[in-house]
Coordinates of C-alpha atoms in Angstrom, one line a residue:
M1 CA 0.2 -0.2 0.0
F2 CA 2.8 2.6 1.4
V3 CA 4.2 1.7 -2.1
G4 CA 1.4 2.8 -4.2
I5 CA 0.6 5.5 -2.2
Y6 CA 4.4 6.9 -3.2
F7 CA 3.8 6.5 -6.9
A8 CA 0.7 8.3 -6.3
V9 CA 2.5 11.5 -4.6
I10 CA 5.3 11.0 -7.4
A11 CA 2.8 11.3 -10.2
G12 CA 1.3 14.4 -8.5
I13 CA 4.2 16.3 -7.8
S14 CA 5.3 15.5 -11.4
I15 CA 2.1 16.6 -13.0
W16 CA 2.0 20.1 -11.2
S17 CA 6.0 20.7 -12.3
I18 CA 5.4 19.8 -15.7
R19 CA 2.5 22.2 -16.0
R20 CA 4.4 24.9 -14.4
S21 CA 7.0 24.0 -16.7
K22 CA 7.5 26.8 -19.4
E23 CA 9.3 25.8 -22.5
S24 CA 12.7 27.5 -22.3
P25 CA 16.0 26.5 -21.8
S26 CA 16.7 27.8 -18.5
D27 CA 13.6 26.3 -17.1
Y28 CA 14.0 22.9 -18.6
F29 CA 17.4 22.7 -17.4
L30 CA 17.8 25.0 -14.5
A31 CA 14.1 25.1 -13.2
N32 CA 14.5 28.7 -14.4
R33 CA 16.9 29.9 -11.3
N34 CA 14.2 30.2 -9.1
L35 CA 14.9 27.5 -6.5
G36 CA 15.2 27.9 -2.6
W37 CA 17.4 26.3 -0.6
F38 CA 15.4 23.2 0.8
V39 CA 14.5 21.6 -2.2
I40 CA 18.6 22.4 -3.4
G41 CA 19.5 20.9 -0.5
A42 CA 17.4 18.1 -0.4
S43 CA 17.9 17.3 -4.1
I44 CA 21.3 17.7 -3.5
L45 CA 21.3 14.6 -1.0
A46 CA 18.8 12.6 -3.2
S47 CA 21.1 13.4 -6.5
N48 CA 24.0 11.7 -4.5
I49 CA 22.1 8.3 -2.6
G50 CA 21.2 5.9 -5.2
S51 CA 20.0 1.8 -4.0
E52 CA 23.4 0.6 -5.3
H53 CA 24.6 3.1 -2.5
V54 CA 22.4 2.0 0.0
V55 CA 22.8 -1.8 -0.4
G56 CA 26.7 -1.0 -1.2
L57 CA 27.4 0.9 2.0
A58 CA 26.0 -1.4 4.5
G59 CA 27.4 -4.4 2.5
T60 CA 31.1 -2.7 2.5
A61 CA 30.6 -2.1 6.5
A62 CA 29.1 -5.6 7.2
K63 CA 32.3 -7.0 5.4
S64 CA 35.1 -4.4 6.4
G65 CA 33.8 -2.4 8.5
L66 CA 33.7 1.7 8.7
T67 CA 36.6 2.4 6.4
M68 CA 35.1 3.4 3.6
G69 CA 33.0 6.0 5.7
H70 CA 35.8 8.2 4.8
Y71 CA 34.2 8.6 1.5
E72 CA 30.5 9.6 3.2
L73 CA 31.8 12.2 6.0
H74 CA 32.0 14.5 2.9
S75 CA 29.7 17.5 4.6
W76 CA 32.6 19.5 4.9
I77 CA 33.4 19.5 0.9
I78 CA 29.8 20.5 0.5
L79 CA 30.5 23.8 2.2
V80 CA 33.3 24.4 0.1
L81 CA 30.8 23.8 -3.0
G82 CA 28.9 26.4 -0.9
W83 CA 31.4 28.9 0.3
V84 CA 34.1 28.5 -2.2
F85 CA 33.2 27.9 -5.9
V86 CA 29.1 28.7 -5.7
P87 CA 30.2 32.5 -6.0
F88 CA 32.2 31.9 -9.3
Y89 CA 29.6 29.4 -10.6
M90 CA 26.7 32.1 -9.9
R91 CA 28.5 35.1 -11.3
S92 CA 29.4 33.5 -14.6
N93 CA 25.6 32.5 -15.3
V94 CA 26.3 29.0 -16.8
Y95 CA 24.2 26.1 -17.5
T96 CA 27.2 23.3 -17.0
M97 CA 30.3 22.6 -15.5
P98 CA 32.3 22.4 -18.8
E99 CA 30.8 25.6 -19.9
F100 CA 32.5 27.2 -16.8
L101 CA 36.1 25.9 -17.8
E102 CA 35.5 27.4 -21.5
R103 CA 34.9 30.5 -19.7
R104 CA 37.7 29.6 -17.5
Y105 CA 40.1 28.5 -19.9
N106 CA 38.8 27.4 -23.7
S107 CA 36.4 25.7 -25.5
Q108 CA 38.6 22.2 -25.9
S109 CA 38.5 21.9 -22.1
R110 CA 34.7 22.4 -22.2
F111 CA 34.4 19.9 -25.0
L112 CA 36.5 16.8 -23.6
L113 CA 35.2 17.1 -20.0
S114 CA 31.8 16.9 -21.6
I115 CA 32.6 13.8 -22.8
I116 CA 34.3 12.6 -20.1
Q117 CA 31.3 13.2 -18.1
L118 CA 28.8 11.9 -20.6
L119 CA 30.7 8.4 -20.7
S120 CA 31.0 8.2 -17.2
Y121 CA 27.2 8.8 -16.5
I122 CA 26.2 6.4 -19.1
I123 CA 28.6 3.5 -18.5
A124 CA 28.6 4.1 -14.5
K125 CA 26.2 5.9 -13.1
V126 CA 22.9 4.5 -15.3
S127 CA 23.7 1.4 -15.4
V128 CA 25.2 0.3 -12.2
T129 CA 21.7 2.2 -10.6
I130 CA 19.9 0.5 -13.0
Y131 CA 21.2 -2.8 -12.2
A132 CA 21.3 -2.7 -8.2
G133 CA 17.7 -0.8 -8.4
A134 CA 16.4 -3.7 -10.4
L135 CA 18.0 -6.3 -7.4
V136 CA 16.5 -4.2 -4.6
V137 CA 12.9 -4.0 -6.4
T138 CA 13.0 -7.8 -6.7
S139 CA 14.1 -8.6 -3.8
F140 CA 11.5 -6.4 -1.9
L141 CA 8.2 -6.4 -4.1
G142 CA 8.7 -9.9 -5.8
V143 CA 8.6 -8.9 -9.3
D144 CA 10.7 -10.3 -12.1
F145 CA 14.0 -8.4 -12.6
W146 CA 13.4 -7.4 -15.9
T147 CA 10.0 -6.2 -14.6
G148 CA 11.6 -3.8 -11.9
A149 CA 14.0 -2.4 -13.9
I150 CA 11.8 -1.5 -16.8
V151 CA 9.1 -0.2 -15.5
L152 CA 11.1 2.2 -12.8
V153 CA 13.3 3.2 -15.6
I154 CA 10.1 4.7 -17.8
I155 CA 8.4 6.2 -14.9
T156 CA 11.4 7.8 -14.0
G157 CA 12.6 8.8 -17.8
I158 CA 9.0 10.0 -18.2
Y159 CA 8.8 13.1 -15.7
T160 CA 12.4 13.7 -16.5
V161 CA 11.8 13.9 -20.0
L162 CA 8.4 16.1 -19.5
G163 CA 9.3 18.2 -16.4
G164 CA 13.2 19.0 -16.9
L165 CA 14.8 19.8 -13.9
H166 CA 12.0 21.5 -12.1
A167 CA 10.1 17.9 -12.3
V168 CA 13.3 16.5 -11.2
M169 CA 14.2 18.1 -8.0
Y170 CA 10.6 18.4 -6.5
T171 CA 10.5 14.7 -6.5
E172 CA 14.0 14.5 -4.9
T173 CA 13.0 16.6 -2.1
L174 CA 9.9 14.4 -1.3
Q175 CA 12.6 11.4 -2.2
A176 CA 15.0 12.3 0.2
M177 CA 12.5 12.5 3.2
V178 CA 11.4 9.2 2.2
L179 CA 15.0 7.4 2.0
I180 CA 16.2 9.1 5.5
A181 CA 13.1 8.2 7.1
G182 CA 12.9 4.2 6.1
S183 CA 16.6 3.9 6.6
L184 CA 16.9 5.7 10.1
T185 CA 13.8 3.6 11.3
L186 CA 15.8 0.2 10.2
M187 CA 18.5 1.3 12.4
I188 CA 16.5 2.2 15.3
I189 CA 15.1 -1.0 14.8
G190 CA 18.2 -2.7 14.7
L191 CA 19.8 -1.2 17.7
D192 CA 16.8 -2.0 19.7
K193 CA 17.4 -5.3 18.3
V194 CA 21.2 -6.0 19.0
G195 CA 20.7 -4.2 22.6
G196 CA 21.6 -0.9 22.1
W197 CA 24.4 1.4 20.9
N198 CA 27.0 0.3 23.9
Q199 CA 26.2 -3.3 23.2
L200 CA 26.8 -2.6 19.7
M201 CA 30.4 -1.3 19.9
A202 CA 31.2 -3.8 22.2
T203 CA 30.3 -6.9 20.5
V204 CA 32.1 -6.3 17.2
P205 CA 35.9 -6.2 16.7
K206 CA 37.6 -2.9 17.4
S207 CA 39.0 -3.3 13.5
H208 CA 35.7 -2.8 12.2
I209 CA 34.9 0.5 13.8
N210 CA 38.4 2.0 13.1
M211 CA 38.3 4.5 10.3
F212 CA 41.9 4.4 10.2
P213 CA 43.6 1.4 9.7
P214 CA 47.5 1.3 10.3
L215 CA 49.5 2.3 7.4
S216 CA 50.7 -1.6 7.1
D217 CA 47.0 -2.4 5.6
P218 CA 47.6 -3.5 2.3
D219 CA 44.1 -2.2 1.3
F220 CA 43.0 0.9 2.9
P221 CA 46.5 2.7 4.6
W222 CA 44.9 5.9 6.8
A223 CA 47.0 8.6 5.4
E224 CA 46.0 7.5 1.7
I225 CA 42.4 7.0 2.3
L226 CA 42.1 10.2 4.1
F227 CA 43.4 12.3 1.2
A228 CA 42.5 10.3 -1.8
S229 CA 38.9 10.4 -0.4
Q230 CA 39.1 14.1 -0.1
I231 CA 40.6 14.4 -4.1
V232 CA 37.7 12.1 -5.1
G233 CA 35.5 14.0 -2.8
L234 CA 36.4 17.7 -4.5
W235 CA 35.3 16.4 -7.8
Y236 CA 32.4 14.8 -7.1
W237 CA 31.0 17.7 -4.7
C238 CA 32.4 20.9 -6.0
T239 CA 32.4 19.9 -9.9
D240 CA 30.6 17.4 -11.2
Q241 CA 27.6 18.3 -13.2
H242 CA 24.8 16.2 -11.6
I243 CA 25.4 17.8 -8.5
V244 CA 26.1 21.8 -9.0
Q245 CA 23.4 21.7 -11.5
R246 CA 21.5 22.0 -8.5
C247 CA 23.0 24.9 -7.0
L248 CA 22.8 26.5 -10.6
A249 CA 19.0 26.3 -10.4
A250 CA 19.2 28.7 -7.3
R251 CA 17.6 32.3 -7.7
D252 CA 20.5 33.6 -6.2
E253 CA 24.0 33.3 -4.4
R254 CA 21.9 33.5 -0.8
Q255 CA 20.0 30.4 -1.5
A256 CA 22.6 28.3 -3.4
R257 CA 25.0 28.3 -0.4
R258 CA 22.1 28.2 2.3
G259 CA 21.3 25.0 0.0
T260 CA 24.9 23.4 0.5
I261 CA 24.9 24.1 4.2
F262 CA 21.0 22.1 4.2
A263 CA 22.9 19.7 2.4
A264 CA 26.1 19.1 4.5
F265 CA 23.8 18.2 7.2
L266 CA 21.7 15.8 5.5
K267 CA 25.0 14.3 4.2
L268 CA 25.8 13.6 8.0
F269 CA 23.1 10.9 7.5
P270 CA 24.1 8.2 5.2
F271 CA 27.1 7.1 7.6
F272 CA 24.8 6.3 10.2
I273 CA 22.0 4.9 8.4
F274 CA 23.4 2.9 5.9
M275 CA 26.9 1.9 7.3
I276 CA 25.7 1.4 10.8
P277 CA 23.0 -1.0 9.6
G278 CA 26.1 -2.7 7.9
I279 CA 27.7 -3.4 11.3
I280 CA 24.4 -4.3 13.0
A281 CA 24.1 -7.2 10.8
Y282 CA 27.4 -8.4 11.2
S283 CA 27.1 -8.3 14.8
L284 CA 23.4 -10.3 14.8
A285 CA 25.2 -12.6 12.3
E286 CA 28.2 -13.3 14.4
Q287 CA 25.7 -13.8 17.5
G288 CA 23.7 -16.2 15.0
K289 CA 20.6 -14.0 15.0
I290 CA 20.3 -14.0 11.5
Q291 CA 21.7 -15.7 8.4
L292 CA 23.9 -13.2 6.1
P293 CA 24.6 -15.0 2.8
N294 CA 26.9 -12.3 1.9
S295 CA 27.8 -9.0 2.7
D296 CA 25.9 -7.3 0.0
Q297 CA 22.6 -8.7 1.6
A298 CA 23.3 -7.0 4.7
F299 CA 20.4 -4.4 4.2
P300 CA 17.9 -6.3 2.6
T301 CA 18.4 -9.1 5.0
L302 CA 17.7 -6.7 8.0
V303 CA 14.9 -5.5 6.3
K304 CA 13.5 -8.9 6.2
E305 CA 14.4 -9.7 9.5
L306 CA 13.7 -7.2 11.6
M307 CA 11.3 -4.5 10.2
P308 CA 7.5 -5.5 11.1
V309 CA 5.4 -6.1 7.7
G310 CA 3.7 -2.4 7.8
L311 CA 7.1 -0.6 8.0
R312 CA 8.7 -2.7 4.9
G313 CA 6.7 -0.7 2.4
L314 CA 8.5 2.4 4.3
L315 CA 11.8 0.4 3.6
A316 CA 10.8 -0.3 -0.3
G317 CA 9.4 3.4 -1.0
G318 CA 13.0 4.4 0.5
L319 CA 15.0 2.4 -1.8
L320 CA 12.6 3.0 -5.0
A321 CA 13.2 7.1 -3.9
A322 CA 16.8 6.2 -3.9
L323 CA 16.8 4.4 -7.3
M324 CA 14.8 6.9 -9.0
S325 CA 16.5 10.1 -7.5
S326 CA 19.7 9.2 -8.9
L327 CA 18.5 8.3 -12.0
A328 CA 16.6 11.3 -12.7
A329 CA 19.7 13.3 -11.6
V330 CA 21.7 11.6 -13.9
Y331 CA 19.4 11.5 -16.7
N332 CA 19.0 15.4 -16.7
A333 CA 22.5 15.9 -16.7
C334 CA 23.0 14.0 -19.6
S335 CA 20.5 15.9 -21.4
T336 CA 22.0 19.7 -20.2
L337 CA 25.1 18.5 -21.0
F338 CA 24.6 16.9 -24.7
T339 CA 22.4 20.1 -25.4
M340 CA 24.2 23.0 -24.2
D341 CA 27.8 21.8 -24.5
I342 CA 27.7 20.1 -27.6
Y343 CA 24.7 20.2 -29.5
K344 CA 24.4 24.3 -29.0
K345 CA 28.1 24.6 -29.7
F346 CA 27.7 23.2 -33.0
H347 CA 24.1 24.8 -33.7
P348 CA 24.4 28.4 -32.3
E349 CA 21.1 29.4 -34.1
A350 CA 19.0 26.9 -32.8
S351 CA 16.0 28.3 -31.1
N352 CA 14.9 27.6 -27.5
K353 CA 12.3 25.2 -28.3
R354 CA 14.8 23.4 -30.3
L355 CA 17.2 23.3 -27.4
V356 CA 14.4 22.2 -24.8
N357 CA 13.4 19.4 -27.4
V358 CA 17.0 18.1 -28.0
G359 CA 17.0 17.7 -24.2
R360 CA 14.0 15.7 -24.0
I361 CA 15.5 13.3 -27.0
T362 CA 18.8 13.4 -25.1
T363 CA 17.0 11.8 -21.9
A364 CA 15.0 9.3 -23.7
V365 CA 18.2 8.4 -25.9
A366 CA 19.8 8.2 -22.0
V367 CA 16.9 5.9 -20.6
I368 CA 17.4 3.8 -23.7
L369 CA 20.9 3.3 -23.0
G370 CA 20.4 2.3 -19.9
M371 CA 17.9 -0.1 -20.5
I372 CA 20.2 -1.8 -23.5
W373 CA 22.9 -1.8 -20.5
I374 CA 21.3 -4.1 -17.9
P375 CA 21.9 -7.5 -19.7
I376 CA 25.5 -6.4 -20.2
M377 CA 25.4 -5.4 -16.5
K378 CA 24.0 -8.6 -15.4
G379 CA 26.9 -10.3 -17.3
I380 CA 29.5 -8.2 -16.0
S381 CA 28.1 -7.0 -12.5
G382 CA 30.6 -8.7 -10.2
V383 CA 33.6 -7.3 -12.2
L384 CA 32.5 -3.7 -12.8
Y385 CA 30.8 -3.3 -9.3
Q386 CA 34.2 -4.6 -7.6
Y387 CA 36.0 -1.7 -9.2
L388 CA 33.3 0.7 -9.3
Q389 CA 34.8 2.7 -6.2
S390 CA 37.9 2.7 -7.4
V391 CA 37.1 4.1 -11.1
Q392 CA 36.2 7.5 -9.9
S393 CA 39.7 7.6 -8.0
Y394 CA 41.2 7.4 -11.6
L395 CA 39.1 9.8 -13.4
A396 CA 38.4 12.5 -10.5
P397 CA 42.4 13.4 -10.1
P398 CA 42.8 15.8 -13.1
I399 CA 39.3 17.4 -13.2
A400 CA 39.3 18.4 -9.2
A401 CA 43.1 20.0 -9.7
V402 CA 41.9 22.0 -13.0
F403 CA 38.5 23.1 -11.0
L404 CA 40.9 23.6 -7.8
L405 CA 43.6 25.6 -9.5
G406 CA 41.4 27.5 -11.7
V407 CA 39.7 29.7 -9.3
F408 CA 42.4 30.0 -7.0
S409 CA 45.4 31.0 -9.1
K410 CA 45.0 33.3 -12.0
R411 CA 48.6 32.4 -13.8
I412 CA 46.9 28.7 -15.0
N413 CA 45.9 29.3 -18.3
G414 CA 44.2 26.9 -21.2
K415 CA 47.1 25.0 -22.3
G416 CA 47.7 24.6 -18.6
A417 CA 44.1 22.8 -18.0
F418 CA 43.8 21.1 -21.2
S419 CA 47.2 19.6 -20.8
A420 CA 46.3 17.9 -17.4
L421 CA 42.7 17.1 -18.6
V422 CA 43.8 15.0 -21.6
I423 CA 47.1 13.4 -19.8
G424 CA 45.3 12.7 -16.7
F425 CA 41.9 11.1 -18.7
V426 CA 44.5 9.0 -20.9
I427 CA 46.6 7.7 -18.0
G428 CA 43.0 7.1 -15.5
L429 CA 41.9 5.6 -18.6
L430 CA 44.7 3.3 -18.9
R431 CA 44.9 2.4 -15.6
I432 CA 41.5 1.2 -15.4
I433 CA 41.7 -1.3 -18.8
L434 CA 45.0 -2.7 -17.6
E435 CA 43.4 -3.1 -14.2
L436 CA 40.6 -5.2 -15.8
N437 CA 42.9 -7.1 -17.6
R438 CA 45.7 -7.7 -15.0
D439 CA 45.6 -11.5 -14.9
H440 CA 47.5 -11.5 -18.4
L441 CA 50.0 -8.7 -17.3
S442 CA 52.9 -8.9 -16.0
G443 CA 56.5 -6.6 -15.3
F444 CA 55.9 -2.8 -15.2
L445 CA 52.3 -2.9 -16.8
Y446 CA 51.5 -5.2 -13.6
E447 CA 52.9 -2.8 -11.1
F448 CA 51.1 -0.2 -12.9
A449 CA 47.6 -2.2 -13.0
T450 CA 48.2 -3.2 -9.0
V451 CA 49.3 -0.1 -7.1
N452 CA 46.9 0.6 -4.5
F453 CA 44.0 2.7 -5.7
L454 CA 44.2 5.0 -3.1
Y455 CA 47.8 6.0 -3.6
F456 CA 47.4 6.1 -7.7
C457 CA 44.7 8.7 -7.3
I458 CA 47.0 11.0 -5.0
M459 CA 50.0 10.6 -6.9
L460 CA 47.5 11.4 -10.3
F461 CA 46.3 14.4 -8.2
V462 CA 49.9 15.9 -7.8
F463 CA 51.1 14.8 -11.5
S464 CA 48.2 16.9 -12.7
I465 CA 48.7 19.8 -10.4
V466 CA 52.3 20.0 -11.5
L467 CA 51.8 19.5 -15.0
M468 CA 49.3 22.5 -15.4
V469 CA 51.6 24.8 -13.5
I470 CA 54.8 23.7 -15.7
V471 CA 52.6 24.1 -19.0
S472 CA 50.9 27.4 -17.8
F473 CA 54.2 29.3 -16.8
F474 CA 56.0 28.2 -19.8
S475 CA 53.5 29.3 -21.6
E476 CA 51.3 32.9 -22.5
K477 CA 49.3 34.5 -19.5
P478 CA 45.4 34.5 -19.3
S479 CA 44.5 37.9 -20.2
E480 CA 42.8 39.9 -17.8
Q481 CA 39.6 40.3 -19.4
Q482 CA 39.2 36.3 -19.6
L483 CA 39.7 36.2 -16.1
N484 CA 37.7 38.7 -14.7
G485 CA 35.4 37.4 -11.8
L486 CA 36.4 33.8 -12.1
T487 CA 39.6 34.1 -9.5
F488 CA 39.8 35.2 -6.3
A489 CA 42.6 37.1 -7.5
T490 CA 40.3 38.8 -10.0
T491 CA 37.5 39.5 -8.6
V492 CA 36.1 43.0 -8.5
A493 CA 35.0 44.9 -5.1
A494 CA 31.5 45.1 -6.2
D495 CA 31.4 40.9 -6.8
K496 CA 32.7 40.9 -3.0
A497 CA 30.5 43.0 -1.7
A498 CA 27.6 41.5 -3.0
S499 CA 29.0 37.9 -2.1
R500 CA 29.6 39.4 1.3
A501 CA 25.9 40.4 1.5
S502 CA 24.4 37.0 0.8
W503 CA 25.5 35.6 4.5
N504 CA 25.3 36.3 7.7
K505 CA 26.7 35.0 11.2
W506 CA 23.9 32.2 11.3
D507 CA 25.5 30.5 8.1
V508 CA 28.4 31.0 9.1
I509 CA 27.9 29.2 12.9
L510 CA 25.6 26.2 11.4
S511 CA 28.9 25.7 8.6
V512 CA 31.1 25.7 11.9
I513 CA 28.6 22.8 13.7
V514 CA 29.1 20.8 10.6
L515 CA 32.5 20.6 10.6
L516 CA 32.7 20.1 14.4
F517 CA 30.2 17.1 14.0
V518 CA 32.8 15.3 11.1
I519 CA 35.7 16.1 13.5
T520 CA 33.7 14.2 16.3
A521 CA 33.1 11.1 14.2
F522 CA 36.7 10.9 12.8
L523 CA 37.9 11.5 16.4
Y524 CA 35.0 9.0 17.7
F525 CA 35.7 6.1 15.3
S526 CA 39.5 6.1 15.8
P527 CA 42.0 5.0 18.1
F528 CA 41.6 8.4 20.0
G529 CA 38.2 7.1 20.4
I530 CA 35.7 3.9 20.6
A531 CA 38.4 1.8 18.6
K532 CA 41.2 2.3 20.4

């Protein structure tokens, strides 16, 4: 019943959003740049959390503990988006992140980043979300795998195609709330079953609740995961289209920043409501109270074993929300990237109506490609999902470096940025290909393919920065006109004053609270805290 009510509410919000939408690129791709902080913050979280995210985090926690929690305690990086990058993004009045790179650097950088993001969305985000989501639907609702996948993909595709970002973000607001409520309920019931928080902490090995494994750990040495996770986080939260697009839809800088502060608070939840249930499942399995076939079954097993029948619908709705919100975010990002960065570039005379229609067609194509990829995912999901967490460590470093230095240094030019993007992308892609075929390699290629992915991420980030600096300093400086308002050093007094007027002491206080909470969580789940 709950699932039926959920779909009815989603349909109502979608119809309302579609009726409000206008046939203009600004409305279709950026919701007419008129959204407030609450919708922006909830949408950012919903875009981040997919069904594979929910199931995968619990499974990772059940198998290896809280180490991967470094990738979840990224609330402080969302604050970096709001306080550091949002002023430049809003002033540049862009539709996409590649478009910002063109403003700051050159058109080659824009085109390359567009291609990289589109490929990564179709191959990784869409495919894995559909596959994991279909498994979840099959598990909870008892429908056939193909039926669950196709129905959900089509439903999500329809309101994304018709309503654009306006429909996506308002449905995501509801979906974020449903997801948090459902998962929080499961965590509370699980803690009660295991005997409370203190009992849980006492019944699992210290290594399972230690986020900082020793430097000798072959998989997750603490220094490497601490720094590598932040590099990936900087790329994901501050430069990735399907996240930043929510801020670009804000009515002004104030709403965009407050949206990121709200999202930073919401982002504190996933670590607890998705990873702690994995620890609970591990504890209950060790006590013989539940049977855990494998770690990836941690979340579904808890739902089946612990949740009352009436509340299972709440979790089913939450997982459906996770699937649909993350899919819709990627669909809309694909649509925006292709239409504004590729199609419009080659057809500058295209009318607003034509651009919106191209956006709708692109969304439909993304839906179809995602469905076509399902059988491939069924055949190789075990391999692909295993490497999915590390793939972003191979693609993120050069992009993060280009954006970071782009706003902090006025000396970095287009040649430096493009060199880092091209060479960094080639190196990252080569690593992915070689890692997938490492059993057939030897010598240097084998060493290159098997070096710890965290070390690789850090080294590629440093390499990208060094390459950018060298190429930029041995070529011409960017013109002052090109840099105007796009770096800290070239921001005029009027823009600084306008930006300062967009925040007050409460924005600062709330941001500091988030930072203190993240630091406290790091210390608590460390040898200085509960894991000593």
